[in-house]
Amino acid sequence: MGKNLPGYFGEFGGRYSPEILTEALEELESTYQKLKKSKKFKKELEYYLKNYVGRPSPLTYAERLTKLWGGARIWLKREDLNHTGAHKINNAIGQALIARFMGKKRIIAETGAGQHGLATATVGAMFGMETIIYMGAVDVERQNLNAKKIEMLGAKILPVTAGEATLKEATSEAMRDWALNVSTTHYIVGSAIGPHPFPTIVRDFQSFIGTEARAEFKKRNHKLPNAIVACVGGGSNSIGMFHAFLKDKQVAIYGAEAGGLGSKPGEHSATLTYGKTGFLHGTKTLIIQDEFGQIVPAHSVSAGLDYPGVGPEHAHLSQTGRVDYRMVTDEQALDSFLEVTRVEGIIPALETAHAFHVARDVAKDLGKKKDLIICLSGRGDKDVTEVLRLLGERSK
Amino acid sequence: MSKIKSLFDSRSFKSAFIPYFTLGDPNYNDSIEFGKTILDNGADILELGIPFSDPVADGPVIQRAVARSLKNPFSFEEIFRVTKAIHDHKPETPLVYLTYFNPIYHCGISKFLDRAKESGIVGLVIPDLPFDTEESEILFQELKVRDMDLIHLVTPASEKKRIQALSKTSSGFIYYVTSFGVTGERREFSVDLKERIKFLKDTIQLPICAGFGISTPEQSNQISQYADGIIIGSAIQRIIEENGSDRTKAVLALADYISKIRASIS
């Protein structure tokens, strides 16, 4: 495998995982290549996306936000309206279909905010597969509603207590489980991270977001939007949103990453701003690490962005300058969360709230008669308890 | 000729004993004593673990060891200092590093290898750097000019074509992973372990050493009937974990365990 082979995005990507997983990754790659060309698979995937997930998700014109922000017209790509409340289900269904095709009866997943765990538990229930979800013990606590839902769906949550007990540790533990049970189990990686072919597979299953948004916007407005914005942790909703627009040079693309509490190591998850090239969880990408190559714990108010790495394609898009990645602090995200909730009657996920903050600045810069689409990656019911706690702390 | 190759060429043992432990657990100075004890009691090659924050190929025992080690301030200077002290105690025993690729990449491959070689290291095992990556090819060439080895892992799932391809950029010995999963003690091994090692010997012209899951003298004895070497990590790390707060006690327990394993495969 070299830089010019599939699996690399510029210098990033590739396959840097333990040898025990290699055969499974090769099987996954060849199966996916075959299924991608299969009309039957495409039809089946589209069937579930339409009849189970509720796709295509609508593009909502956010009239009140547009007025309030006083700049470009704001459009929302409503992934929050998907079954299970976020974009994660698109990928979970796609990968569960691949797992079924490969004859694997057990699926595992890592989860931070719980949305990917919830999506995986949901498809596990629907397809009748044994489902194990690895979740950091800290995240089980702060995303308790999702943890409870996952268990209600019949999946088993294995809380991970190592290290910071968040998404990074959950991902490591899921990889270990896969290494042990590789012949019976498929690991549904939830973000556009991991060893090849995962970043490509996840991107492809999420690219419905951008493809639909682009087509609907064009149909309604007879032009393309001027800008699009999405939040980036591992980066699955954003790569799904961005992909259809990458060749449209007139469309400006913005990513919002978690600036957390500040710029010091351990205070943020701003990989694209502060990360350096390295190797983590099977991929070569930008990583928040110290001077010795030890991974530094990440922080974000949103469990879904609390990860010290980023999908390799984002690392590449950042390096080439095609996407403008900006940091949003915990406080700014919280403010945007409240603003969107009150102004539009939509409670966004705390992850998505980061995208709204960037979008407000971009909308002002663009000015009137321009158009901006925000990927509303998920709904924020899961965050209500945490937001109330933070507001309580703020008022002290 | 590499030091590992000459060891296997002139072997005085039935099967090599290759113990592993993590440097810095519970502290760097104790690691020197543990290393000396292990060398004195019968290691043919010693694997020293450079701790990495996210050891995805390791089970709970080594994960905990790494976490304890990283509570000490980490630095390559400390790693090389401890390595050199262990090497100087018994310079004829080959020392290899086991670590993940990110710290090496971050240090800079050439710089890392120069310093490692000066400290007495003759080979590397990197569980998350498959042979078919550009970085592995670069590393192999860099090691070759320094007469050092790149030891690759082969697993029960590795296919013949891949093993053959791997032989081109592999030296020292093959680290055969006896079972699926991560490092850690196991009661049983796959039924075809013997056949699998024989198949490897027929496919690749390097000594085949077995690791992952081996812990008892009985297991070592059994596997040494057909493997060129026995690699043990978690069981040794467990002794350090259980006795590490008392250096003298830990040294005695290590000496006892290492000599028993050595005797079981002689």
XYZ file of C-alpha atoms in Angstrom:
662
model
C 0.000 0.000 0.000
C 1.409 3.398 -0.879
C 0.296 6.961 -1.093
C -1.096 6.581 -4.609
C -3.164 3.524 -3.800
C -6.784 3.513 -2.623
C -7.194 4.285 1.030
C -5.021 7.380 1.021
C -6.214 10.969 0.850
C -3.012 12.763 -0.109
C -0.544 11.656 2.517
C -3.231 10.644 5.022
C -5.188 7.427 5.488
C -3.856 3.942 4.792
C -3.986 0.867 6.982
C -1.937 0.878 10.190
C -3.724 -1.676 12.307
C -2.558 -4.881 13.984
C -1.839 -7.720 11.552
C -4.648 -9.824 13.058
C -7.180 -7.462 11.422
C -5.620 -7.391 7.971
C -7.491 -10.324 6.465
C -10.809 -8.968 7.791
C -10.067 -5.524 6.357
C -9.203 -7.057 3.007
C -12.399 -9.125 3.068
C -14.364 -5.988 3.930
C -12.724 -4.054 1.132
C -13.352 -6.677 -1.540
C -16.925 -7.259 -0.337
C -17.637 -3.542 -0.378
C -16.171 -3.116 -3.862
C -18.426 -5.914 -5.071
C -21.545 -4.629 -3.315
C -20.958 -1.069 -4.471
C -21.453 -2.239 -8.037
C -24.427 -4.444 -7.178
C -27.814 -3.046 -8.188
C -29.482 -5.334 -5.642
C -27.391 -3.909 -2.782
C -28.017 -0.355 -3.894
C -31.738 -1.019 -4.077
C -31.769 -2.654 -0.664
C -29.839 0.217 0.926
C -32.130 2.778 -0.675
C -35.153 0.801 0.506
C -34.064 0.980 4.151
C -32.955 4.603 3.919
C -36.339 5.589 2.516
C -38.676 3.327 4.472
C -36.858 2.943 7.782
C -34.699 6.050 8.178
C -37.066 8.456 6.455
C -34.781 9.781 3.742
C -34.445 12.039 1.959
C -34.252 14.362 4.928
C -35.738 17.809 4.220
C -33.903 21.041 3.641
C -35.560 23.555 5.957
C -35.348 27.281 5.271
C -34.559 28.855 8.669
C -36.413 32.129 8.286
C -36.021 33.369 11.847
C -32.300 32.612 12.079
C -31.784 34.331 8.736
C -33.499 37.424 10.063
C -31.702 37.335 13.398
C -28.242 36.887 11.958
C -28.919 39.480 9.266
C -26.760 37.956 6.582
C -27.043 35.070 4.147
C -30.186 32.943 3.912
C -29.861 29.942 6.240
C -30.888 26.441 5.237
C -30.798 23.395 7.464
C -30.135 19.875 6.228
C -32.304 18.007 8.695
C -30.413 14.859 9.716
C -32.056 15.323 13.127
C -35.283 14.060 11.544
C -33.808 10.663 10.713
C -34.970 7.667 12.726
C -32.807 7.598 15.906
C -32.239 11.336 15.571
C -28.939 11.737 13.767
C -26.960 11.000 10.623
C -25.296 7.961 12.218
C -28.084 5.619 11.097
C -27.155 6.069 7.392
C -23.808 4.388 7.943
C -25.046 1.850 10.494
C -27.604 0.467 8.036
C -25.090 0.355 5.199
C -22.494 -1.474 7.251
C -25.037 -3.841 8.796
C -26.042 -4.858 5.266
C -22.384 -5.539 4.450
C -22.036 -7.559 7.682
C -25.102 -9.579 6.770
C -23.720 -10.234 3.299
C -20.440 -11.460 4.843
C -22.395 -13.808 7.120
C -21.328 -12.059 10.342
C -23.969 -12.376 13.007
C -22.363 -10.173 15.657
C -21.791 -6.434 15.343
C -19.810 -4.136 17.603
C -19.372 -0.368 17.680
C -17.724 2.438 19.596
C -19.714 5.467 20.603
C -19.069 8.870 22.150
C -22.309 10.841 22.289
C -24.211 7.598 21.999
C -25.776 8.415 18.614
C -23.681 5.874 16.743
C -24.209 3.336 19.517
C -27.937 3.983 19.313
C -27.921 3.656 15.512
C -25.957 0.397 15.702
C -28.189 -1.006 18.454
C -31.187 -0.093 16.295
C -29.952 -1.907 13.186
C -28.824 -4.778 15.417
C -32.400 -5.103 16.661
C -33.883 -4.732 13.193
C -31.595 -7.307 11.570
C -31.532 -9.618 14.609
C -27.811 -9.391 15.268
C -25.988 -9.667 18.577
C -24.805 -6.114 19.308
C -22.082 -4.879 21.630
C -21.456 -1.162 22.172
C -18.214 0.146 23.680
C -18.734 3.470 25.410
C -16.429 5.403 27.717
C -17.670 5.295 31.303
C -17.643 9.121 31.395
C -19.841 9.208 28.288
C -22.240 6.598 29.704
C -22.732 9.093 32.500
C -23.102 12.308 30.476
C -25.120 10.679 27.657
C -27.228 8.545 29.926
C -30.427 8.771 27.895
C -28.739 7.261 24.855
C -27.045 4.605 27.003
C -30.455 3.585 28.361
C -31.986 3.500 24.877
C -29.138 1.313 23.610
C -29.819 -1.213 26.358
C -33.547 -1.071 25.753
C -32.918 -2.059 22.148
C -31.283 -5.247 23.347
C -27.658 -4.285 22.804
C -25.053 -4.651 25.508
C -23.047 -1.629 26.616
C -19.525 -2.346 27.800
C -18.321 0.796 29.647
C -14.609 1.468 29.173
C -12.819 2.828 32.226
C -9.248 3.074 30.881
C -7.566 6.452 30.345
C -9.992 9.335 30.039
C -12.878 6.851 29.662
C -14.222 8.582 26.543
C -14.390 7.958 22.781
C -10.674 7.269 22.231
C -10.635 4.465 24.787
C -13.960 3.082 23.521
C -12.474 2.934 20.010
C -9.351 1.084 21.236
C -11.495 -1.425 23.095
C -13.737 -2.049 20.081
C -10.620 -2.731 17.994
C -9.439 -5.257 20.596
C -12.800 -7.012 20.572
C -12.668 -7.182 16.782
C -9.177 -8.686 16.890
C -10.476 -11.452 19.160
C -13.726 -12.167 17.305
C -12.825 -11.213 13.790
C -14.280 -14.327 12.152
C -17.793 -13.861 13.572
C -17.970 -10.109 14.075
C -18.159 -6.953 12.005
C -16.952 -3.729 13.594
C -19.265 -0.908 12.495
C -16.855 2.014 12.740
C -18.993 5.082 13.318
C -16.886 7.901 11.981
C -14.788 8.448 8.880
C -11.748 7.181 10.769
C -9.927 3.874 11.196
C -7.919 1.697 8.829
C -8.767 1.514 5.130
C -11.471 0.880 3.910
C -13.476 2.385 6.814
C -12.959 6.103 6.040
C -14.138 5.487 2.477
C -17.085 3.265 3.417
C -18.355 5.665 6.084
C -17.955 8.616 3.738
C -19.857 6.852 0.978
C -22.762 5.927 3.266
C -22.919 9.484 4.604
C -22.571 11.152 1.220
C -26.356 10.935 0.808
C -26.442 14.015 3.049
C -24.557 16.259 0.640
C -25.968 14.704 -2.511
C -29.553 15.251 -1.358
C -28.859 18.747 -0.029
C -27.180 19.803 -3.267
C -29.976 18.402 -5.459
C -32.816 19.849 -3.386
C -31.218 23.242 -3.043
C -30.598 23.386 -6.786
C -34.162 22.316 -7.545
C -35.659 24.963 -5.295
C -33.272 27.814 -6.063
C -31.879 27.001 -9.512
C -28.328 27.528 -8.283
C -25.853 26.170 -5.782
C -25.474 27.527 -2.237
C -22.600 29.925 -1.566
C -21.390 28.066 1.484
C -21.924 24.924 3.551
C -21.012 24.264 7.191
C -20.801 21.113 9.331
C -19.225 20.073 12.613
C -16.153 17.836 12.739
C -15.143 15.359 15.408
C -14.095 12.186 13.633
C -15.926 13.868 10.800
C -18.644 11.593 9.395
C -21.552 14.030 9.006
C -19.231 16.667 7.644
C -17.487 14.477 5.078
C -20.932 13.235 4.044
C -22.091 16.824 3.615
C -18.902 18.102 1.968
C -18.282 15.332 -0.506
C -20.922 16.269 -3.073
C -19.670 19.892 -3.084
C -15.903 19.369 -3.226
C -15.747 19.927 -6.972
C -18.023 22.975 -6.840
C -15.263 25.502 -6.403
C -17.765 28.360 -6.024
C -19.154 26.752 -2.854
C -17.143 27.700 0.231
C -16.887 24.856 2.763
C -16.460 25.279 6.509
C -15.846 22.753 9.269
C -16.435 23.507 12.961
C -14.221 21.689 15.422
C -14.277 21.668 19.191
C -12.171 24.420 20.718
C -13.271 23.279 24.169
C -12.050 25.350 27.101
C -8.867 26.781 25.631
C -5.749 26.250 23.584
C -3.716 24.179 26.047
C -3.274 20.443 25.452
C -6.082 18.551 27.140
C -8.482 21.487 26.926
C -9.791 20.973 23.384
C -10.409 18.545 20.519
C -9.226 20.932 17.804
C -7.261 18.387 15.810
C -7.183 20.311 12.545
C -5.894 23.428 14.288
C -3.420 21.921 16.747
C -2.897 18.336 15.532
C 0.278 16.948 14.013
C 0.669 14.048 11.603
C 0.704 10.688 13.329
C -0.790 7.213 13.565
C -3.797 6.313 15.688
C -6.527 3.681 15.482
C -5.273 2.306 12.199
C -4.905 5.486 10.200
C -2.352 8.166 9.409
C -3.947 11.487 10.192
C -3.685 14.657 12.251
C -3.619 13.884 15.966
C -3.358 15.911 19.154
C -0.169 14.542 20.670
C 2.723 15.612 22.842
C 6.370 16.088 21.872
C 6.995 12.330 22.249
C 4.080 11.112 20.113
C 1.905 10.170 23.101
C -1.749 10.957 22.433
C -3.045 13.840 24.532
C -6.540 13.437 26.015
C -9.111 15.522 24.161
C -11.858 17.634 25.660
C -15.165 18.903 24.359
C -18.522 19.786 25.879
C -19.952 17.427 23.250
C -19.064 13.771 23.721
C -19.289 13.186 19.975
C -16.464 15.624 19.224
C -14.300 14.540 22.154
C -11.653 12.696 20.099
C -7.955 13.564 19.578
C -7.897 12.412 15.938
C -9.873 13.213 12.799
C -10.821 11.362 9.631
C -7.878 11.283 7.203
C -9.878 12.868 4.385
C -10.468 15.928 6.567
C -6.736 16.104 7.315
C -6.181 16.172 3.568
C -8.900 18.772 2.910
C -7.381 20.935 5.603
C -3.908 20.602 4.154
C -5.092 21.469 0.621
C -7.140 24.392 1.938
C -10.375 23.246 0.257
C -12.166 23.357 3.603
C -11.809 26.149 6.149
C -11.817 24.534 9.609
C -12.556 26.801 12.537
C -12.603 26.312 16.287
C -15.654 26.844 18.453
C -15.378 26.901 22.242
C -17.661 25.052 24.655
C -19.224 28.367 25.669
C -19.881 29.453 22.087
C -21.433 26.079 21.293
C -23.669 26.326 24.341
C -24.800 29.811 23.302
C -25.589 28.604 19.796
C -27.454 25.606 21.205
C -29.741 27.927 23.159
C -30.114 30.410 20.327
C -31.153 27.848 17.725
C -33.511 26.161 20.166
C -35.323 29.391 20.983
C -35.291 30.966 17.546
C -36.104 27.989 15.337
C -37.839 25.582 17.702
C -35.239 22.946 16.936
C -33.039 21.520 19.702
C -29.762 20.707 17.962
C -27.154 18.280 19.258
C -24.289 19.999 21.092
C -22.040 18.717 18.295
C -24.154 20.519 15.698
C -24.261 23.657 17.846
C -20.570 24.098 16.958
C -21.521 24.284 13.281
C -24.168 26.930 14.031
C -21.593 29.164 15.667
C -19.330 29.089 12.607
C -22.368 29.502 10.344
C -23.387 32.729 12.092
C -20.015 34.317 11.307
C -20.007 32.994 7.754
C -23.580 34.211 7.142
C -22.622 37.719 8.240
C -19.517 37.708 6.053
C -21.448 36.467 3.031
C -24.148 39.121 3.412
C -27.699 39.188 2.115
C -28.973 37.360 -0.981
C -26.403 34.636 -0.461
C -27.214 31.126 0.735
C -25.677 28.893 3.372
C -26.570 25.317 4.288
C -25.814 23.961 7.751
C -25.735 20.218 8.289
C -27.961 19.759 11.316
C -26.344 16.445 12.122
C -28.518 15.413 15.039
C -31.056 16.403 17.597
C -30.149 17.474 21.094
C -32.566 15.596 23.345
C -29.599 13.553 24.550
C -27.847 16.763 25.642
C -30.622 18.361 27.663
C -29.450 17.097 31.071
C -25.846 18.097 30.376
C -26.890 21.539 29.084
C -28.992 22.169 32.200
C -26.022 21.191 34.358
C -23.737 23.571 32.454
C -26.269 26.384 32.664
C -26.480 25.776 36.393
C -22.705 26.116 36.661
C -22.772 29.263 34.528
C -25.304 30.944 36.769
C -23.241 30.256 39.922
C 25.162 -10.527 10.105
C 22.524 -9.373 12.555
C 22.985 -10.276 16.193
C 19.672 -12.143 16.228
C 20.577 -14.190 13.158
C 23.887 -15.241 14.659
C 22.129 -16.193 17.898
C 19.776 -18.557 16.065
C 22.560 -19.829 13.757
C 24.697 -20.903 16.693
C 21.857 -21.903 18.983
C 22.660 -23.742 22.170
C 18.994 -24.042 23.138
C 16.063 -25.980 21.807
C 13.847 -22.927 21.802
C 14.773 -19.310 22.510
C 13.158 -17.635 25.496
C 12.065 -14.076 24.675
C 10.568 -12.284 27.682
C 8.916 -8.867 27.457
C 8.277 -6.096 29.940
C 7.268 -2.435 29.752
C 9.932 0.135 30.592
C 9.008 2.582 33.328
C 6.638 0.328 35.270
C 6.542 1.264 38.109
C 9.579 3.524 37.451
C 12.635 3.635 35.217
C 15.234 2.669 37.805
C 13.298 -0.430 38.823
C 13.128 -1.351 35.125
C 16.925 -1.566 35.105
C 16.843 -4.062 37.975
C 14.051 -6.080 36.376
C 15.943 -6.174 33.070
C 19.156 -7.362 34.760
C 17.257 -10.063 36.680
C 15.553 -11.343 33.551
C 18.885 -11.457 31.682
C 20.626 -13.244 34.559
C 17.976 -15.946 34.736
C 17.847 -17.035 31.171
C 16.508 -14.657 28.512
C 17.952 -15.365 25.084
C 16.522 -12.177 23.614
C 14.821 -9.466 25.703
C 11.916 -7.362 24.432
C 11.642 -3.952 26.056
C 8.343 -2.147 25.700
C 8.348 1.576 25.020
C 5.026 2.722 26.473
C 2.467 4.236 24.095
C -0.747 5.834 25.305
C -3.008 3.742 23.047
C -1.740 0.156 22.847
C -4.535 -1.387 20.721
C -2.801 -4.760 20.284
C -2.392 -5.257 24.023
C -4.669 -6.809 26.607
C -5.525 -5.462 30.060
C -2.310 -6.493 31.886
C -0.001 -4.645 29.498
C -2.467 -1.758 29.164
C -2.275 -1.268 32.917
C 1.532 -1.502 32.825
C 1.648 1.196 30.155
C -0.689 3.418 32.157
C 1.502 3.022 35.261
C 4.617 3.761 33.235
C 3.155 6.895 31.686
C 2.440 8.289 35.136
C 6.205 8.889 35.218
C 7.365 11.737 33.002
C 8.034 10.047 29.645
C 11.129 10.869 27.646
C 13.190 9.061 25.058
C 16.284 10.062 27.044
C 15.013 7.979 29.970
C 14.119 5.081 27.653
C 17.604 5.064 26.096
C 19.334 5.477 29.476
C 17.524 2.479 30.950
C 18.065 0.422 27.800
C 21.801 1.095 27.885
C 22.052 0.122 31.541
C 20.295 -3.182 30.827
C 22.438 -3.760 27.747
C 25.693 -3.039 29.586
C 24.800 -5.638 32.204
C 24.901 -8.450 29.641
C 25.924 -7.098 26.226
C 25.817 -10.480 24.493
C 22.015 -10.804 24.863
C 20.142 -9.133 21.988
C 17.665 -6.447 23.048
C 14.689 -5.447 20.894
C 12.088 -2.744 21.335
C 8.380 -3.410 21.107
C 6.380 -0.259 20.584
C 3.735 1.348 18.405
C 4.723 3.395 15.393
C 3.585 6.861 16.460
C 6.350 7.561 19.024
C 9.044 6.391 16.572
C 7.594 8.508 13.764
C 7.380 11.472 16.060
C 10.964 11.110 17.259
C 12.141 10.811 13.636
C 13.039 7.391 12.239
C 16.794 7.998 11.718
C 17.286 9.769 15.016
C 15.356 7.091 16.877
C 17.284 4.240 15.284
C 20.688 5.856 15.867
C 19.932 6.355 19.534
C 18.347 2.914 19.915
C 21.389 1.259 18.350
C 23.774 3.198 20.603
C 21.751 1.966 23.583
C 22.135 -1.670 22.538
C 18.928 -2.321 20.582
C 19.229 -4.726 17.629
C 15.655 -4.996 16.394
C 12.109 -3.631 16.456
C 8.627 -5.119 16.781
C 5.837 -2.674 15.853
C 2.356 -4.224 16.106
C 0.561 -1.440 14.242
C 2.930 -1.107 11.305
C 2.007 -3.721 8.686
C 4.826 -4.642 6.295
C 2.937 -3.360 3.242
C 3.127 0.315 4.164
C 5.532 2.867 2.805
C 6.718 3.609 6.337
C 7.543 -0.046 6.979
C 9.616 -0.215 3.796
C 11.529 2.925 4.793
C 12.066 1.559 8.286
C 13.296 -1.787 6.958
C 15.915 -0.077 4.771
C 17.012 2.193 7.609
C 17.355 -0.789 9.923
C 19.242 -2.816 7.322
C 22.008 -0.214 6.960
C 22.424 -0.328 10.736
C 22.464 -4.161 10.797
C 19.277 -4.151 12.848
C 16.152 -6.293 12.363
C 12.488 -5.602 11.657
C 10.460 -8.363 13.269
C 6.988 -8.727 11.789
C 3.929 -10.355 13.248
C 2.161 -13.198 11.470
C -1.236 -14.356 12.690
C -3.469 -17.408 12.380
C -5.398 -15.454 9.738
C -2.402 -14.492 7.570
C -2.609 -16.060 4.134
C 0.316 -17.685 2.303
C 0.589 -14.924 -0.288
C 0.879 -12.315 2.440
C 3.462 -14.326 4.382
C 5.555 -14.710 1.247
C 5.326 -11.000 0.516
C 6.251 -10.195 4.101
C 9.454 -12.250 3.956
C 11.066 -9.633 1.691
C 11.053 -6.959 4.370
C 11.333 -9.099 7.470
C 14.407 -10.172 9.387
C 15.532 -11.543 12.756
C 12.610 -13.828 13.454
C 8.879 -14.041 12.845
C 6.657 -13.191 15.775
C 3.867 -15.718 15.383
C 0.703 -14.615 17.145
C -0.664 -17.881 18.529
C -4.264 -16.791 18.859
C -6.790 -14.156 17.851
C -7.178 -11.094 20.005
C -4.707 -9.118 22.040
C -1.845 -9.987 24.387
C -2.734 -11.792 27.608
C -2.536 -15.175 29.286
C -4.710 -17.965 27.869
C -5.499 -21.489 28.960
C -5.747 -23.033 25.532
C -4.304 -22.525 22.078
C -5.748 -23.271 18.683
C -5.644 -26.946 17.812
C -3.668 -26.366 14.624
C -0.871 -24.333 16.256
C 1.743 -27.008 15.504
C 0.663 -27.347 11.860
C 0.528 -23.597 11.453
C 4.098 -23.138 12.718
C 5.298 -25.962 10.487
C 3.582 -24.259 7.538
C 5.346 -21.017 8.403
C 8.721 -22.755 8.618
C 8.133 -24.189 5.147
C 7.073 -20.804 3.771
C 9.555 -18.364 5.258
C 13.258 -18.792 5.973
C 13.340 -17.210 9.419
C 13.068 -18.601 12.966
C 9.423 -18.750 14.070
C 8.845 -17.606 17.646
C 5.412 -17.913 19.230
C 3.815 -15.323 21.464
C 0.430 -14.018 22.776
C -1.140 -16.032 25.542
C 1.766 -18.186 26.730
C 2.320 -18.083 30.486
C 3.093 -21.453 32.101
C 6.188 -23.716 31.942
C 3.899 -26.501 30.651
C 2.667 -24.376 27.752
C 6.231 -23.240 26.986
C 7.489 -26.798 27.013
C 4.731 -27.959 24.712
C 5.130 -25.139 22.187
C 8.943 -25.320 22.278
C 8.674 -28.782 20.700
C 7.960 -27.070 17.374
C 8.589 -23.296 17.728
C 12.047 -21.699 17.541
C 11.208 -19.371 20.381
C 8.702 -18.584 23.128
C 7.643 -14.979 23.764
C 6.068 -14.133 27.126
C 4.857 -10.680 28.110
C 1.660 -10.473 30.159
C 2.656 -13.135 32.701
C 5.903 -11.255 33.419
C 4.104 -7.961 33.581
C 1.634 -9.453 36.020
C 4.522 -10.385 38.354
C 5.722 -6.780 38.176
C 2.182 -5.534 38.774
C 1.657 -7.740 41.803
C 5.098 -7.166 43.365
C 6.217 -3.886 41.819
C 5.770 -1.833 44.972
C 8.556 -3.889 46.572
C 11.559 -4.058 44.253
C 13.315 -6.897 46.131
C 10.200 -9.031 46.153
C 9.590 -8.362 42.460
C 13.181 -9.276 41.566
C 12.907 -12.593 43.453
C 9.576 -13.456 41.844
C 10.887 -12.586 38.379
C 14.056 -14.651 38.885
C 11.993 -17.652 39.949
C 9.558 -17.387 37.039
C 12.164 -16.712 34.348
C 14.373 -19.616 35.420
C 11.381 -21.990 35.446
C 10.379 -21.018 31.917
C 13.987 -21.244 30.717
C 14.273 -24.749 32.192
C 11.027 -25.837 30.560
C 12.313 -25.130 27.050
C 15.992 -26.137 27.327
